[in-house]
PDB file of C-alpha atoms and ligand atoms in Angstrom:
ATOM      1  CA  MET A   1      89.446 145.858-172.554  1.00  0.00           C
ATOM      2  CA  GLU A   2      92.041 145.499-174.782  1.00  0.00           C
ATOM      3  CA  MET A   3      96.022 146.071-172.873  1.00  0.00           C
ATOM      4  CA  MET A   4      96.957 149.439-175.125  1.00  0.00           C
ATOM      5  CA  LYS A   5      93.273 150.460-175.012  1.00  0.00           C
ATOM      6  CA  ALA A   6      93.505 150.505-171.261  1.00  0.00           C
ATOM      7  CA  ILE A   7      96.841 152.103-172.109  1.00  0.00           C
ATOM      8  CA  ALA A   8      95.671 154.709-174.352  1.00  0.00           C
ATOM      9  CA  MET A   9      92.071 154.908-171.690  1.00  0.00           C
ATOM     10  CA  ARG A  10      94.302 155.670-168.103  1.00  0.00           C
ATOM     11  CA  LYS A  11      94.665 159.343-166.930  1.00  0.00           C
ATOM     12  CA  SER A  12      94.284 160.401-163.332  1.00  0.00           C
ATOM     13  CA  ALA A  13      91.088 160.998-162.339  1.00  0.00           C
ATOM     14  CA  ARG A  14      91.356 164.124-159.550  1.00  0.00           C
ATOM     15  CA  SER A  15      87.119 164.652-159.174  1.00  0.00           C
ATOM     16  CA  TYR A  16      84.877 161.577-157.819  1.00  0.00           C
ATOM     17  CA  LYS A  17      81.778 160.258-156.906  1.00  0.00           C
ATOM     18  CA  PRO A  18      81.338 159.503-152.883  1.00  0.00           C
ATOM     19  CA  GLU A  19      79.406 156.047-154.068  1.00  0.00           C
ATOM     20  CA  GLN A  20      81.762 152.739-152.972  1.00  0.00           C
ATOM     21  CA  ILE A  21      83.582 151.069-155.888  1.00  0.00           C
ATOM     22  CA  SER A  22      83.002 146.985-155.223  1.00  0.00           C
ATOM     23  CA  ASP A  23      84.884 144.395-152.924  1.00  0.00           C
ATOM     24  CA  GLU A  24      84.835 142.973-156.676  1.00  0.00           C
ATOM     25  CA  SER A  25      86.519 145.295-158.233  1.00  0.00           C
ATOM     26  CA  LEU A  26      88.514 146.319-154.934  1.00  0.00           C
ATOM     27  CA  LYS A  27      90.143 142.914-155.222  1.00  0.00           C
ATOM     28  CA  ASN A  28      90.426 141.977-159.218  1.00  0.00           C
ATOM     29  CA  ILE A  29      93.297 145.221-158.460  1.00  0.00           C
ATOM     30  CA  ILE A  30      94.398 143.999-155.431  1.00  0.00           C
ATOM     31  CA  ASN A  31      95.407 141.394-157.544  1.00  0.00           C
ATOM     32  CA  ALA A  32      96.476 142.877-160.014  1.00  0.00           C
ATOM     33  CA  GLY A  33      98.535 145.021-158.207  1.00  0.00           C
ATOM     34  CA  CYS A  34     100.484 141.375-156.773  1.00  0.00           C
ATOM     35  CA  ALA A  35     100.647 140.850-160.463  1.00  0.00           C
ATOM     36  CA  ALA A  36     103.114 143.459-160.883  1.00  0.00           C
ATOM     37  CA  PRO A  37     107.041 142.191-160.890  1.00  0.00           C
ATOM     38  CA  ILE A  38     108.695 143.624-157.809  1.00  0.00           C
ATOM     39  CA  GLY A  39     112.879 143.408-157.069  1.00  0.00           C
ATOM     40  CA  ARG A  40     114.084 140.524-156.444  1.00  0.00           C
ATOM     41  CA  GLY A  41     110.405 139.213-156.216  1.00  0.00           C
ATOM     42  CA  MET A  42     110.934 140.542-152.266  1.00  0.00           C
ATOM     43  CA  TYR A  43     106.875 140.394-152.393  1.00  0.00           C
ATOM     44  CA  ASP A  44     106.869 139.642-148.590  1.00  0.00           C
ATOM     45  CA  THR A  45     108.484 143.637-148.695  1.00  0.00           C
ATOM     46  CA  VAL A  46     105.365 145.314-149.701  1.00  0.00           C
ATOM     47  CA  TYR A  47     102.839 145.227-147.906  1.00  0.00           C
ATOM     48  CA  LEU A  48      99.249 147.263-148.884  1.00  0.00           C
ATOM     49  CA  THR A  49      96.105 148.427-146.507  1.00  0.00           C
ATOM     50  CA  VAL A  50      92.853 149.871-148.222  1.00  0.00           C
ATOM     51  CA  ILE A  51      91.298 152.640-146.573  1.00  0.00           C
ATOM     52  CA  GLN A  52      87.565 153.061-146.615  1.00  0.00           C
ATOM     53  CA  ASN A  53      86.927 155.480-143.403  1.00  0.00           C
ATOM     54  CA  SER A  54      85.750 158.076-144.748  1.00  0.00           C
ATOM     55  CA  GLU A  55      87.846 159.805-141.234  1.00  0.00           C
ATOM     56  CA  ILE A  56      90.794 158.103-141.907  1.00  0.00           C
ATOM     57  CA  LEU A  57      91.419 159.050-144.971  1.00  0.00           C
ATOM     58  CA  LYS A  58      89.683 162.847-144.479  1.00  0.00           C
ATOM     59  CA  LYS A  59      92.962 163.107-141.355  1.00  0.00           C
ATOM     60  CA  ILE A  60      94.808 162.275-144.003  1.00  0.00           C
ATOM     61  CA  SER A  61      93.758 164.401-147.389  1.00  0.00           C
ATOM     62  CA  SER A  62      93.254 167.296-144.585  1.00  0.00           C
ATOM     63  CA  THR A  63      97.195 166.915-142.925  1.00  0.00           C
ATOM     64  CA  ALA A  64      98.396 166.425-145.955  1.00  0.00           C
ATOM     65  CA  ALA A  65      96.186 170.034-147.449  1.00  0.00           C
ATOM     66  CA  ASN A  66      97.617 171.692-143.853  1.00  0.00           C
ATOM     67  CA  VAL A  67     100.776 170.482-145.138  1.00  0.00           C
ATOM     68  CA  PHE A  68     100.677 171.806-148.395  1.00  0.00           C
ATOM     69  CA  GLY A  69      99.590 175.552-146.890  1.00  0.00           C
ATOM     70  CA  THR A  70      96.194 174.506-148.707  1.00  0.00           C
ATOM     71  CA  PRO A  71      93.858 173.934-145.872  1.00  0.00           C
ATOM     72  CA  SER A  72      91.207 173.761-148.984  1.00  0.00           C
ATOM     73  CA  SER A  73      91.786 171.428-151.136  1.00  0.00           C
ATOM     74  CA  ASP A  74      91.584 167.382-150.723  1.00  0.00           C
ATOM     75  CA  PRO A  75      95.095 165.571-152.217  1.00  0.00           C
ATOM     76  CA  LEU A  76      92.885 163.052-151.631  1.00  0.00           C
ATOM     77  CA  TYR A  77      90.429 164.130-154.179  1.00  0.00           C
ATOM     78  CA  GLY A  78      87.430 162.703-152.612  1.00  0.00           C
ATOM     79  CA  ALA A  79      88.046 159.087-153.194  1.00  0.00           C
ATOM     80  CA  PRO A  80      86.433 156.722-151.468  1.00  0.00           C
ATOM     81  CA  THR A  81      89.301 154.532-151.681  1.00  0.00           C
ATOM     82  CA  PHE A  82      92.895 154.939-151.034  1.00  0.00           C
ATOM     83  CA  VAL A  83      95.629 152.063-151.619  1.00  0.00           C
ATOM     84  CA  LEU A  84      98.120 151.852-149.295  1.00  0.00           C
ATOM     85  CA  VAL A  85     101.796 150.577-150.475  1.00  0.00           C
ATOM     86  CA  SER A  86     104.474 150.621-148.112  1.00  0.00           C
ATOM     87  CA  CYS A  87     108.092 149.241-148.077  1.00  0.00           C
ATOM     88  CA  ILE A  88     110.368 147.435-146.638  1.00  0.00           C
ATOM     89  CA  PRO A  89     113.961 149.917-146.788  1.00  0.00           C
ATOM     90  CA  ASN A  90     117.002 147.615-148.051  1.00  0.00           C
ATOM     91  CA  LYS A  91     119.682 149.288-147.394  1.00  0.00           C
ATOM     92  CA  GLN A  92     121.844 147.144-150.376  1.00  0.00           C
ATOM     93  CA  PHE A  93     119.822 148.210-152.438  1.00  0.00           C
ATOM     94  CA  PRO A  94     118.507 152.042-152.513  1.00  0.00           C
ATOM     95  CA  ASN A  95     115.701 152.959-153.564  1.00  0.00           C
ATOM     96  CA  ILE A  96     114.475 149.613-154.759  1.00  0.00           C
ATOM     97  CA  GLU A  97     110.871 150.298-152.748  1.00  0.00           C
ATOM     98  CA  LEU A  98     109.750 153.408-154.313  1.00  0.00           C
ATOM     99  CA  ALA A  99     109.902 150.951-158.092  1.00  0.00           C
ATOM    100  CA  ASN A 100     108.412 148.026-156.666  1.00  0.00           C
ATOM    101  CA  ALA A 101     105.400 150.568-155.000  1.00  0.00           C
ATOM    102  CA  ALA A 102     105.316 151.939-158.210  1.00  0.00           C
ATOM    103  CA  CYS A 103     105.543 148.824-160.308  1.00  0.00           C
ATOM    104  CA  VAL A 104     102.115 147.921-158.193  1.00  0.00           C
ATOM    105  CA  ILE A 105     101.081 150.845-158.466  1.00  0.00           C
ATOM    106  CA  GLU A 106     101.475 150.691-162.559  1.00  0.00           C
ATOM    107  CA  ASN A 107      99.323 147.179-162.343  1.00  0.00           C
ATOM    108  CA  MET A 108      96.159 148.511-159.941  1.00  0.00           C
ATOM    109  CA  THR A 109      95.571 152.041-162.246  1.00  0.00           C
ATOM    110  CA  LEU A 110      94.997 149.866-165.381  1.00  0.00           C
ATOM    111  CA  ALA A 111      92.934 147.112-163.821  1.00  0.00           C
ATOM    112  CA  ALA A 112      91.220 150.096-162.386  1.00  0.00           C
ATOM    113  CA  THR A 113      90.578 151.825-165.841  1.00  0.00           C
ATOM    114  CA  ASP A 114      89.889 148.490-167.770  1.00  0.00           C
ATOM    115  CA  ALA A 115      87.317 148.313-165.014  1.00  0.00           C
ATOM    116  CA  GLY A 116      86.032 151.810-165.505  1.00  0.00           C
ATOM    117  CA  LEU A 117      86.832 153.050-162.491  1.00  0.00           C
ATOM    118  CA  GLY A 118      89.400 156.293-161.980  1.00  0.00           C
ATOM    119  CA  SER A 119      92.301 156.551-160.605  1.00  0.00           C
ATOM    120  CA  VAL A 120      95.943 159.003-159.099  1.00  0.00           C
ATOM    121  CA  TYR A 121      98.905 158.162-158.026  1.00  0.00           C
ATOM    122  CA  ILE A 122      99.757 159.620-154.238  1.00  0.00           C
ATOM    123  CA  LEU A 123     102.788 160.638-152.949  1.00  0.00           C
ATOM    124  CA  GLY A 124     102.188 163.718-152.176  1.00  0.00           C
ATOM    125  CA  ALA A 125      99.924 162.603-149.150  1.00  0.00           C
ATOM    126  CA  LEU A 126     102.110 160.199-148.022  1.00  0.00           C
ATOM    127  CA  CYS A 127     103.211 163.948-145.749  1.00  0.00           C
ATOM    128  CA  ALA A 128     100.592 162.839-143.287  1.00  0.00           C
ATOM    129  CA  PHE A 129     102.172 160.586-142.470  1.00  0.00           C
ATOM    130  CA  SER A 130     105.550 161.988-140.752  1.00  0.00           C
ATOM    131  CA  ALA A 131     103.395 165.134-139.908  1.00  0.00           C
ATOM    132  CA  ASP A 132     100.739 162.963-137.605  1.00  0.00           C
ATOM    133  CA  GLN A 133     102.878 160.245-136.226  1.00  0.00           C
ATOM    134  CA  THR A 134      99.066 158.883-135.106  1.00  0.00           C
ATOM    135  CA  LEU A 135      97.946 157.715-138.754  1.00  0.00           C
ATOM    136  CA  ILE A 136     100.038 155.903-138.663  1.00  0.00           C
ATOM    137  CA  LYS A 137      99.404 153.889-135.937  1.00  0.00           C
ATOM    138  CA  GLU A 138      96.267 153.494-137.665  1.00  0.00           C
ATOM    139  CA  LEU A 139      97.206 151.649-140.010  1.00  0.00           C
ATOM    140  CA  ASN A 140      98.524 148.813-138.302  1.00  0.00           C
ATOM    141  CA  LEU A 141     101.855 148.452-139.874  1.00  0.00           C
ATOM    142  CA  PRO A 142     103.492 145.437-139.324  1.00  0.00           C
ATOM    143  CA  GLU A 143     106.934 145.800-138.131  1.00  0.00           C
ATOM    144  CA  GLY A 144     109.825 147.278-140.745  1.00  0.00           C
ATOM    145  CA  PHE A 145     107.602 148.922-143.186  1.00  0.00           C
ATOM    146  CA  VAL A 146     106.756 152.542-144.463  1.00  0.00           C
ATOM    147  CA  PRO A 147     104.469 154.299-146.161  1.00  0.00           C
ATOM    148  CA  VAL A 148     106.073 154.590-149.904  1.00  0.00           C
ATOM    149  CA  SER A 149     103.493 155.832-152.339  1.00  0.00           C
ATOM    150  CA  GLY A 150      99.416 155.191-152.346  1.00  0.00           C
ATOM    151  CA  ILE A 151      96.222 154.658-155.000  1.00  0.00           C
ATOM    152  CA  VAL A 152      93.133 156.621-154.439  1.00  0.00           C
ATOM    153  CA  LEU A 153      90.472 154.436-156.449  1.00  0.00           C
ATOM    154  CA  GLY A 154      86.906 155.738-157.537  1.00  0.00           C
ATOM    155  CA  TYR A 155      84.340 156.678-160.256  1.00  0.00           C
ATOM    156  CA  PRO A 156      85.455 159.189-161.579  1.00  0.00           C
ATOM    157  CA  THR A 157      82.865 162.446-162.313  1.00  0.00           C
ATOM    158  CA  GLU A 158      83.648 162.141-165.713  1.00  0.00           C
ATOM    159  CA  PRO A 159      83.813 159.286-166.686  1.00  0.00           C
ATOM    160  CA  LEU A 160      87.113 157.833-168.585  1.00  0.00           C
ATOM    161  CA  THR A 161      86.779 158.221-172.592  1.00  0.00           C
ATOM    162  CA  HIS A 162      88.832 160.026-174.577  1.00  0.00           C
ATOM    163  CA  GLU A 163      91.756 157.113-175.548  1.00  0.00           C
ATOM    164  CA  LYS A 164      94.907 159.107-176.690  1.00  0.00           C
ATOM    165  CA  GLU A 165      97.273 159.144-179.241  1.00  0.00           C
ATOM    166  CA  LEU A 166      99.959 156.174-178.026  1.00  0.00           C
ATOM    167  CA  LYS A 167     103.252 158.763-178.895  1.00  0.00           C
ATOM    168  CA  GLN A 168     106.999 158.963-178.151  1.00  0.00           C
ATOM    169  CA  ILE A 169     106.220 161.623-175.548  1.00  0.00           C
ATOM    170  CA  ILE A 170     109.707 160.932-173.514  1.00  0.00           C
ATOM    171  CA  LYS A 171     112.866 161.697-175.490  1.00  0.00           C
ATOM    172  CA  THR A 172     114.035 158.577-176.761  1.00  0.00           C
ATOM    173  CA  ASN A 173     117.502 157.817-178.003  1.00  0.00           C
ATOM    174  CA  VAL A 174     117.158 153.873-180.100  1.00  0.00           C
ATOM    175  CA  ILE A 175     120.647 153.097-180.093  1.00  0.00           C
ATOM    176  CA  LYS A 176     121.035 149.752-182.458  1.00  0.00           C
TER     177      LYS A 176
HETATM  178  C1  FMN B   1     105.099 158.638-158.961  1.00  0.00           C
HETATM  179  C2  FMN B   1     104.196 159.649-158.927  1.00  0.00           C
HETATM  180  C3  FMN B   1     103.748 160.522-158.129  1.00  0.00           C
HETATM  181  C4  FMN B   1     103.145 160.671-157.759  1.00  0.00           C
HETATM  182  N1  FMN B   1     102.400 161.764-157.315  1.00  0.00           N
HETATM  183  C5  FMN B   1     101.356 161.959-157.255  1.00  0.00           C
HETATM  184  C6  FMN B   1      99.815 163.232-156.255  1.00  0.00           C
HETATM  185  O1  FMN B   1     101.096 163.094-155.592  1.00  0.00           O
HETATM  186  N2  FMN B   1      98.634 163.513-156.645  1.00  0.00           N
HETATM  187  C7  FMN B   1      98.230 163.733-157.605  1.00  0.00           C
HETATM  188  O2  FMN B   1      97.202 164.611-157.920  1.00  0.00           O
HETATM  189  N3  FMN B   1      99.605 162.761-158.561  1.00  0.00           N
HETATM  190  C8  FMN B   1     100.463 162.505-158.742  1.00  0.00           C
HETATM  191  N4  FMN B   1     100.786 162.003-159.562  1.00  0.00           N
HETATM  192  C9  FMN B   1      99.916 161.997-161.306  1.00  0.00           C
HETATM  193  C10 FMN B   1     100.919 163.103-162.297  1.00  0.00           C
HETATM  194  O3  FMN B   1     100.481 163.560-161.503  1.00  0.00           O
HETATM  195  C11 FMN B   1     100.500 162.258-163.679  1.00  0.00           C
HETATM  196  O4  FMN B   1     100.418 161.092-164.010  1.00  0.00           O
HETATM  197  C12 FMN B   1     100.946 163.266-164.312  1.00  0.00           C
HETATM  198  O5  FMN B   1     100.757 163.603-164.302  1.00  0.00           O
HETATM  199  C13 FMN B   1     100.095 162.190-165.975  1.00  0.00           C
HETATM  200  O6  FMN B   1      98.925 162.826-165.819  1.00  0.00           O
HETATM  201  P1  FMN B   1      98.549 161.407-166.698  1.00  0.00           P
HETATM  202  O7  FMN B   1      98.541 160.513-164.957  1.00  0.00           O
HETATM  203  O8  FMN B   1      96.143 162.403-166.215  1.00  0.00           O
HETATM  204  O9  FMN B   1      97.876 161.650-167.538  1.00  0.00           O
HETATM  205  C14 FMN B   1     102.043 161.235-159.286  1.00  0.00           C
HETATM  206  C15 FMN B   1     102.563 160.300-160.878  1.00  0.00           C
HETATM  207  C16 FMN B   1     103.932 159.814-160.093  1.00  0.00           C
HETATM  208  C17 FMN B   1     104.604 158.737-161.293  1.00  0.00           C
END
């Protein structure tokens, strides 16, 4: 798929088939994430955790749903894969970890679209890790890393077929 087509076809998919994505697709998506720009080139301050264990996924989702006050919802949308981006915060450059994670996730979401997979940027459900400290332990994060953002991946129940028109929906001021 051409890059502009992948950009036009990407959209958040919020309903997934239970079928797992292939290891090859996962590898391509992770490699795309790893090709993202990272502030000051500090790739060792970013850490990816691929969660495909259904018990852990359920625990994250139900903990977050309870925090949201909607216990019957599924903030991970039944997706079989959740890639969590964790970072080491940097006091000198506040919020650089959010920007880094966003770059990694955008590359992954475009690679997923290119492979015909669905994806959604996940920020809200990360409240599960502060609500239940035992969940963090299950991730085995290296010292100093904190969860920043994530992305769920899977086969969407509705395939991505719509190519949206690329237009300026964000107000833009060009100063020449
Ligand atoms: C920083 C950020 C955080 C987001 N967090 C969530 C989230 O926690 N759950 C969710 O369902 N969507 C989340 N989204 C997805 C947005 O709601 C979605 O991208 C936006 O509404 C545009 O829709 P589209 O992705 O279909 O184009 C997030 C997107 C971004 C960029």
